[in-house]
Amino acid sequence: MRADRLVATLLFLQERGRVTVPEVAAELEVSERTARRDLEALAASGIPVYSQRGRGGGWSLVGGARTNLTGLTAEEIRALFLLTGPLSATPELRTTLRKLVRALPPPLREQAQAATRAGVVDTTDWSRNAVTADAAHRSALQAAVIDGIRVRLGYAGARKPAGERTVDPLGLVAKAGVDYLVAGTDKGLRTFRLSRVTSVEPTGEPVVRPPDFDLATEWRALSGAFQDGMSAVTARARVHPDALALLHRLLGGRVRVGGPLPDGWTEVWVEGPAAQALAGRLAGLGSRVEVLEPPEVRQWLARIGAELTGTYARD
């Protein structure tokens, strides 16, 4: 903590040119005694910092000396602040950005500050549901990954009650706005969706890391297996032109478009994890889509249609 404070004090000196002990204390939210000790420590370490007593006095860098703590180019600075600016609602990131801004040469500060205001992150979806519920445990898992500490993970799986298991955190992955933990378990590598994590408790034991582990490579293998499961069933269908765009919105990349049919409709192939699940997604399009094969998907559509008719026909 003190090392961070000394860096912040030096950057504050660099920005202001001359500062007083009360100003440093207020800026860093410490006591005046701590601020004075930090200034004296900077001077004792060989940094050209000196104090001047009397009216208009204070602490200064000798000869206006400056230190460049970044070494970043203008393009790198812009990219960094564009990335972190919308996320700077956390105290840690606000402190980091403030230190970086002070370390920049004056011509680059205005661009950096403008970049932090160039974007915003909306943490709710279109249904007004929060999409950052996993943030409460993200910091603990990041620390466990970096420090290499095994954790007891509270986790509620899909359609399963919450339970606890001991895992080896190996990395965090963000995919399409959703965060996942890749961890070693007694059954091999597994992924855990952070929004389903209920608790994180470090055990103090070191992580057992597989030899030659590479997070990107392992994630491709794990996500590929999951995507294969999402495409276990393929149906051939004909779709009315008015419904083709809606079908793409419903199923995205799991739709392959063929050529136009003689009746003006379009032939498509759609994929899903199971016949029942695929039929459920297509049922909302009504008669604007007709599944031609396989028969299992057609049978589920007929069953769904019969259930809906039985419920709503009297209306």
Short mmCIF file of C-alpha atoms in Angstrom, two decimals:
data_model
loop_
_atom_site.label_atom_id
_atom_site.label_comp_id
_atom_site.label_asym_id
_atom_site.label_seq_id
_atom_site.Cartn_x
_atom_site.Cartn_y
_atom_site.Cartn_z
CA MET A 1 0.00 0.00 0.00
CA ARG A 2 2.78 2.47 0.87
CA ALA A 3 4.52 1.91 -2.47
CA ASP A 4 1.27 2.83 -4.26
CA ARG A 5 0.97 5.91 -2.07
CA LEU A 6 4.52 7.04 -2.82
CA VAL A 7 3.91 6.73 -6.56
CA ALA A 8 0.66 8.68 -6.23
CA THR A 9 2.44 11.37 -4.20
CA LEU A 10 5.17 11.69 -6.81
CA LEU A 11 2.62 11.98 -9.63
CA PHE A 12 0.70 14.59 -7.63
CA LEU A 13 3.92 16.57 -7.24
CA GLN A 14 4.61 16.25 -10.94
CA GLU A 15 1.15 17.51 -11.82
CA ARG A 16 1.04 20.48 -9.43
CA GLY A 17 4.70 21.50 -9.40
CA ARG A 18 4.44 22.49 -5.74
CA VAL A 19 2.22 20.99 -3.06
CA THR A 20 1.63 21.37 0.65
CA VAL A 21 1.32 18.60 3.20
CA PRO A 22 -2.42 19.30 3.73
CA GLU A 23 -3.00 19.12 -0.04
CA VAL A 24 -1.27 15.74 -0.29
CA ALA A 25 -3.20 14.46 2.72
CA ALA A 26 -6.53 15.55 1.21
CA GLU A 27 -5.72 14.15 -2.23
CA LEU A 28 -4.62 10.72 -0.99
CA GLU A 29 -7.10 10.62 1.91
CA VAL A 30 -4.43 10.09 4.58
CA SER A 31 -3.38 12.00 7.68
CA GLU A 32 -1.03 14.98 7.41
CA ARG A 33 1.52 13.04 9.44
CA THR A 34 1.46 10.19 6.89
CA ALA A 35 1.67 12.65 3.98
CA ARG A 36 4.72 14.36 5.50
CA ARG A 37 6.43 10.99 6.11
CA ASP A 38 5.82 9.98 2.49
CA LEU A 39 7.28 13.24 1.16
CA GLU A 40 10.33 12.82 3.36
CA ALA A 41 10.69 9.20 2.18
CA LEU A 42 10.72 10.35 -1.44
CA ALA A 43 13.47 12.86 -0.68
CA ALA A 44 15.49 10.24 1.26
CA SER A 45 15.26 7.76 -1.62
CA GLY A 46 17.18 10.08 -3.95
CA ILE A 47 14.25 11.60 -5.85
CA PRO A 48 14.90 15.36 -6.25
CA VAL A 49 12.15 16.48 -3.88
CA TYR A 50 12.74 19.40 -1.51
CA SER A 51 10.69 21.45 0.92
CA GLN A 52 10.58 25.22 1.28
CA ARG A 53 9.37 26.84 4.47
CA GLY A 54 7.47 30.07 4.87
CA ARG A 55 4.64 31.79 3.04
CA GLY A 56 4.10 30.26 -0.40
CA GLY A 57 6.30 27.33 0.49
CA GLY A 58 5.68 23.64 0.10
CA TRP A 59 7.23 20.61 -1.52
CA SER A 60 8.56 20.66 -5.10
CA LEU A 61 10.60 18.67 -7.59
CA VAL A 62 14.03 20.23 -8.05
CA GLY A 63 14.20 22.21 -11.27
CA GLY A 64 10.75 21.03 -12.27
CA ALA A 65 12.08 17.49 -12.71
CA ARG A 66 9.61 15.04 -14.20
CA THR A 67 9.34 11.27 -14.36
CA ASN A 68 7.73 9.35 -17.18
CA LEU A 69 6.13 6.27 -15.65
CA THR A 70 4.23 5.11 -18.70
CA GLY A 71 6.38 4.92 -21.83
CA LEU A 72 3.15 4.64 -23.84
CA THR A 73 2.57 6.04 -27.33
CA ALA A 74 -0.38 8.30 -28.11
CA GLU A 75 -2.19 5.44 -29.87
CA GLU A 76 -1.58 3.07 -26.94
CA ILE A 77 -2.86 5.65 -24.47
CA ARG A 78 -6.02 6.22 -26.49
CA ALA A 79 -6.67 2.47 -26.77
CA LEU A 80 -6.10 1.94 -23.04
CA PHE A 81 -8.41 4.74 -21.91
CA LEU A 82 -11.09 3.81 -24.44
CA LEU A 83 -11.07 0.30 -22.99
CA THR A 84 -11.00 1.17 -19.31
CA GLY A 85 -12.94 4.43 -19.33
CA PRO A 86 -16.46 2.92 -19.37
CA LEU A 87 -15.42 0.49 -16.62
CA SER A 88 -13.96 3.13 -14.30
CA ALA A 89 -16.90 3.03 -11.91
CA THR A 90 -14.85 0.81 -9.59
CA PRO A 91 -12.59 2.57 -7.06
CA GLU A 92 -9.55 0.57 -8.16
CA LEU A 93 -9.88 1.61 -11.80
CA ARG A 94 -10.58 5.24 -10.89
CA THR A 95 -7.35 5.31 -8.87
CA THR A 96 -5.40 3.63 -11.67
CA LEU A 97 -6.66 6.04 -14.31
CA ARG A 98 -5.93 9.03 -12.10
CA LYS A 99 -2.33 7.89 -11.65
CA LEU A 100 -1.90 7.28 -15.37
CA VAL A 101 -3.32 10.67 -16.31
CA ARG A 102 -0.85 12.40 -14.03
CA ALA A 103 2.07 10.47 -15.50
CA LEU A 104 1.22 11.55 -19.06
CA PRO A 105 2.83 14.54 -20.78
CA PRO A 106 0.38 17.50 -20.84
CA PRO A 107 -0.41 17.24 -24.60
CA LEU A 108 -1.68 13.68 -24.12
CA ARG A 109 -3.75 14.23 -20.97
CA GLU A 110 -6.68 15.88 -22.75
CA GLN A 111 -6.99 12.98 -25.22
CA ALA A 112 -6.81 10.44 -22.41
CA GLN A 113 -9.49 12.18 -20.39
CA ALA A 114 -11.69 12.50 -23.48
CA ALA A 115 -11.29 8.78 -24.15
CA THR A 116 -12.62 7.93 -20.68
CA ARG A 117 -15.79 9.87 -21.54
CA ALA A 118 -16.20 8.34 -25.02
CA GLY A 119 -18.16 5.28 -23.91
CA VAL A 120 -20.46 3.98 -21.23
CA VAL A 121 -21.42 0.50 -20.02
CA ASP A 122 -25.12 -0.14 -19.34
CA THR A 123 -25.30 -2.93 -16.77
CA THR A 124 -28.91 -3.94 -17.50
CA ASP A 125 -30.39 -5.84 -20.42
CA TRP A 126 -33.52 -4.84 -22.37
CA SER A 127 -35.65 -6.56 -19.75
CA ARG A 128 -34.11 -4.26 -17.09
CA ASN A 129 -32.36 -7.18 -15.46
CA ALA A 130 -28.86 -6.61 -14.08
CA VAL A 131 -26.21 -8.41 -16.11
CA THR A 132 -23.35 -7.84 -13.64
CA ALA A 133 -24.61 -10.01 -10.82
CA ASP A 134 -21.34 -11.96 -11.05
CA ALA A 135 -19.26 -8.88 -10.14
CA ALA A 136 -19.47 -9.66 -6.42
CA HIS A 137 -17.26 -12.75 -6.84
CA ARG A 138 -15.15 -11.70 -9.85
CA SER A 139 -12.46 -9.96 -7.77
CA ALA A 140 -12.08 -12.95 -5.44
CA LEU A 141 -11.74 -15.34 -8.38
CA GLN A 142 -9.29 -13.06 -10.19
CA ALA A 143 -7.14 -12.97 -7.06
CA ALA A 144 -7.32 -16.76 -6.74
CA VAL A 145 -6.25 -17.20 -10.39
CA ILE A 146 -3.34 -14.76 -10.07
CA ASP A 147 -2.18 -16.03 -6.67
CA GLY A 148 -2.67 -19.68 -7.62
CA ILE A 149 -4.91 -20.50 -4.65
CA ARG A 150 -7.48 -23.32 -4.61
CA VAL A 151 -11.00 -22.25 -3.57
CA ARG A 152 -14.23 -23.73 -2.26
CA LEU A 153 -16.78 -22.61 -4.81
CA GLY A 154 -20.47 -22.26 -4.07
CA TYR A 155 -22.30 -22.87 -7.32
CA ALA A 156 -25.90 -23.30 -8.48
CA GLY A 157 -25.99 -25.14 -11.80
CA ALA A 158 -28.80 -24.91 -14.32
CA ARG A 159 -31.86 -26.66 -12.85
CA LYS A 160 -29.70 -27.90 -9.96
CA PRO A 161 -29.64 -26.83 -6.30
CA ALA A 162 -26.68 -24.84 -5.04
CA GLY A 163 -23.75 -26.90 -3.81
CA GLU A 164 -20.11 -26.47 -2.87
CA ARG A 165 -17.04 -27.95 -4.51
CA THR A 166 -13.28 -27.43 -4.29
CA VAL A 167 -11.73 -26.29 -7.57
CA ASP A 168 -8.42 -25.05 -8.96
CA PRO A 169 -9.07 -21.63 -10.61
CA LEU A 170 -7.04 -21.44 -13.82
CA GLY A 171 -8.48 -18.49 -15.73
CA LEU A 172 -11.44 -16.21 -16.46
CA VAL A 173 -13.04 -15.90 -19.89
CA ALA A 174 -15.55 -13.34 -21.16
CA LYS A 175 -17.76 -14.54 -24.03
CA ALA A 176 -20.58 -12.47 -25.51
CA GLY A 177 -20.88 -10.40 -22.33
CA VAL A 178 -20.92 -13.44 -20.02
CA ASP A 179 -18.02 -14.31 -17.69
CA TYR A 180 -16.85 -17.86 -17.06
CA LEU A 181 -14.29 -19.46 -14.75
CA VAL A 182 -12.13 -22.25 -16.16
CA ALA A 183 -11.10 -24.51 -13.29
CA GLY A 184 -9.66 -27.90 -12.59
CA THR A 185 -11.92 -30.35 -10.75
CA ASP A 186 -11.77 -33.99 -9.73
CA LYS A 187 -13.51 -34.70 -13.05
CA GLY A 188 -11.12 -32.68 -15.19
CA LEU A 189 -11.39 -29.15 -16.58
CA ARG A 190 -14.80 -27.52 -16.23
CA THR A 191 -16.35 -24.12 -16.87
CA PHE A 192 -18.46 -22.23 -14.32
CA ARG A 193 -20.68 -19.29 -15.20
CA LEU A 194 -19.88 -16.47 -12.77
CA SER A 195 -23.51 -15.38 -12.47
CA ARG A 196 -24.23 -18.77 -10.86
CA VAL A 197 -21.41 -18.53 -8.30
CA THR A 198 -22.81 -18.10 -4.79
CA SER A 199 -19.60 -17.98 -2.75
CA VAL A 200 -15.80 -18.04 -3.04
CA GLU A 201 -13.64 -19.18 -0.12
CA PRO A 202 -9.84 -19.48 -0.54
CA THR A 203 -8.45 -22.66 1.01
CA GLY A 204 -4.84 -21.50 1.24
CA GLU A 205 -3.75 -24.56 -0.75
CA PRO A 206 -1.83 -24.10 -4.01
CA VAL A 207 -3.55 -24.69 -7.32
CA VAL A 208 -2.68 -27.87 -9.19
CA ARG A 209 -2.03 -26.59 -12.70
CA PRO A 210 -1.98 -29.06 -15.62
CA PRO A 211 1.37 -29.25 -17.45
CA ASP A 212 1.63 -26.85 -20.43
CA PHE A 213 -1.78 -25.36 -19.61
CA ASP A 214 -2.81 -22.59 -22.01
CA LEU A 215 -6.08 -20.82 -21.23
CA ALA A 216 -6.95 -19.84 -24.81
CA THR A 217 -6.32 -23.36 -26.12
CA GLU A 218 -8.31 -25.03 -23.35
CA TRP A 219 -11.19 -22.58 -23.72
CA ARG A 220 -11.46 -23.34 -27.44
CA ALA A 221 -11.69 -27.04 -26.64
CA LEU A 222 -14.25 -26.58 -23.84
CA SER A 223 -16.42 -24.11 -25.74
CA GLY A 224 -16.21 -26.22 -28.89
CA ALA A 225 -17.62 -29.21 -27.04
CA PHE A 226 -20.44 -27.05 -25.70
CA GLN A 227 -21.23 -25.65 -29.13
CA ASP A 228 -21.30 -29.16 -30.57
CA GLY A 229 -23.92 -30.01 -27.95
CA MET A 230 -25.96 -27.00 -28.99
CA SER A 231 -26.01 -28.36 -32.55
CA ALA A 232 -26.88 -31.99 -31.79
CA VAL A 233 -30.03 -31.87 -33.97
CA THR A 234 -30.31 -30.38 -37.46
CA ALA A 235 -33.67 -29.76 -39.11
CA ARG A 236 -34.41 -28.90 -42.73
CA ALA A 237 -37.25 -26.44 -43.13
CA ARG A 238 -38.95 -23.97 -45.47
CA VAL A 239 -39.44 -20.42 -44.25
CA HIS A 240 -41.67 -17.60 -45.48
CA PRO A 241 -39.60 -14.59 -46.61
CA ASP A 242 -41.26 -12.40 -43.95
CA ALA A 243 -39.99 -14.70 -41.19
CA LEU A 244 -36.39 -15.19 -42.34
CA ALA A 245 -35.00 -12.18 -40.47
CA LEU A 246 -36.83 -13.19 -37.29
CA LEU A 247 -35.47 -16.72 -37.59
CA HIS A 248 -31.94 -15.29 -37.73
CA ARG A 249 -32.60 -13.23 -34.59
CA LEU A 250 -33.91 -16.31 -32.78
CA LEU A 251 -31.14 -18.73 -33.70
CA GLY A 252 -28.27 -16.59 -34.98
CA GLY A 253 -25.40 -18.64 -36.35
CA ARG A 254 -27.39 -21.87 -36.02
CA VAL A 255 -29.28 -21.00 -39.23
CA ARG A 256 -27.89 -21.92 -42.66
CA VAL A 257 -29.80 -20.47 -45.60
CA GLY A 258 -30.23 -22.47 -48.78
CA GLY A 259 -31.73 -21.34 -52.06
CA PRO A 260 -35.22 -20.05 -52.89
CA LEU A 261 -37.94 -22.65 -53.44
CA PRO A 262 -40.44 -22.61 -56.38
CA ASP A 263 -43.21 -21.30 -54.09
CA GLY A 264 -41.16 -18.23 -53.07
CA TRP A 265 -40.20 -19.60 -49.65
CA THR A 266 -36.56 -20.24 -48.61
CA GLU A 267 -34.96 -23.53 -47.69
CA VAL A 268 -32.99 -23.44 -44.44
CA TRP A 269 -31.19 -25.77 -42.04
CA VAL A 270 -31.46 -24.97 -38.34
CA GLU A 271 -29.59 -26.52 -35.41
CA GLY A 272 -30.50 -27.11 -31.78
CA PRO A 273 -29.44 -29.15 -28.73
CA ALA A 274 -32.44 -31.50 -28.92
CA ALA A 275 -35.60 -32.04 -30.99
CA GLN A 276 -37.88 -30.69 -28.25
CA ALA A 277 -35.78 -27.56 -27.66
CA LEU A 278 -35.54 -26.80 -31.39
CA ALA A 279 -39.29 -27.27 -31.84
CA GLY A 280 -39.93 -24.89 -28.95
CA ARG A 281 -37.86 -22.15 -30.61
CA LEU A 282 -39.53 -22.62 -33.99
CA ALA A 283 -43.10 -22.86 -32.66
CA GLY A 284 -43.30 -19.11 -32.18
CA LEU A 285 -43.09 -18.58 -35.94
CA GLY A 286 -46.33 -20.47 -36.43
CA SER A 287 -47.19 -21.40 -39.99
CA ARG A 288 -44.44 -19.19 -41.41
CA VAL A 289 -41.98 -22.04 -40.95
CA GLU A 290 -42.49 -25.70 -41.86
CA VAL A 291 -40.02 -28.32 -40.70
CA LEU A 292 -39.57 -30.95 -43.41
CA GLU A 293 -37.29 -33.29 -41.48
CA PRO A 294 -36.44 -34.99 -39.16
CA PRO A 295 -39.76 -36.45 -38.01
CA GLU A 296 -38.87 -36.00 -34.31
CA VAL A 297 -38.94 -32.20 -34.63
CA ARG A 298 -42.21 -32.33 -36.61
CA GLN A 299 -43.76 -34.52 -33.90
CA TRP A 300 -42.76 -32.09 -31.14
CA LEU A 301 -44.18 -29.17 -33.14
CA ALA A 302 -47.45 -31.05 -33.55
CA ARG A 303 -47.55 -31.77 -29.82
CA ILE A 304 -46.88 -28.12 -28.95
CA GLY A 305 -49.58 -27.03 -31.40
CA ALA A 306 -52.10 -29.45 -29.90
CA GLU A 307 -51.35 -28.24 -26.37
CA LEU A 308 -51.78 -24.61 -27.39
CA THR A 309 -55.01 -25.39 -29.22
CA GLY A 310 -56.36 -27.22 -26.19
CA THR A 311 -55.57 -24.25 -23.98
CA TYR A 312 -56.71 -21.38 -26.19
CA ALA A 313 -59.22 -22.76 -28.75
CA ARG A 314 -62.28 -21.79 -26.64
CA ASP A 315 -61.17 -18.15 -26.75
#
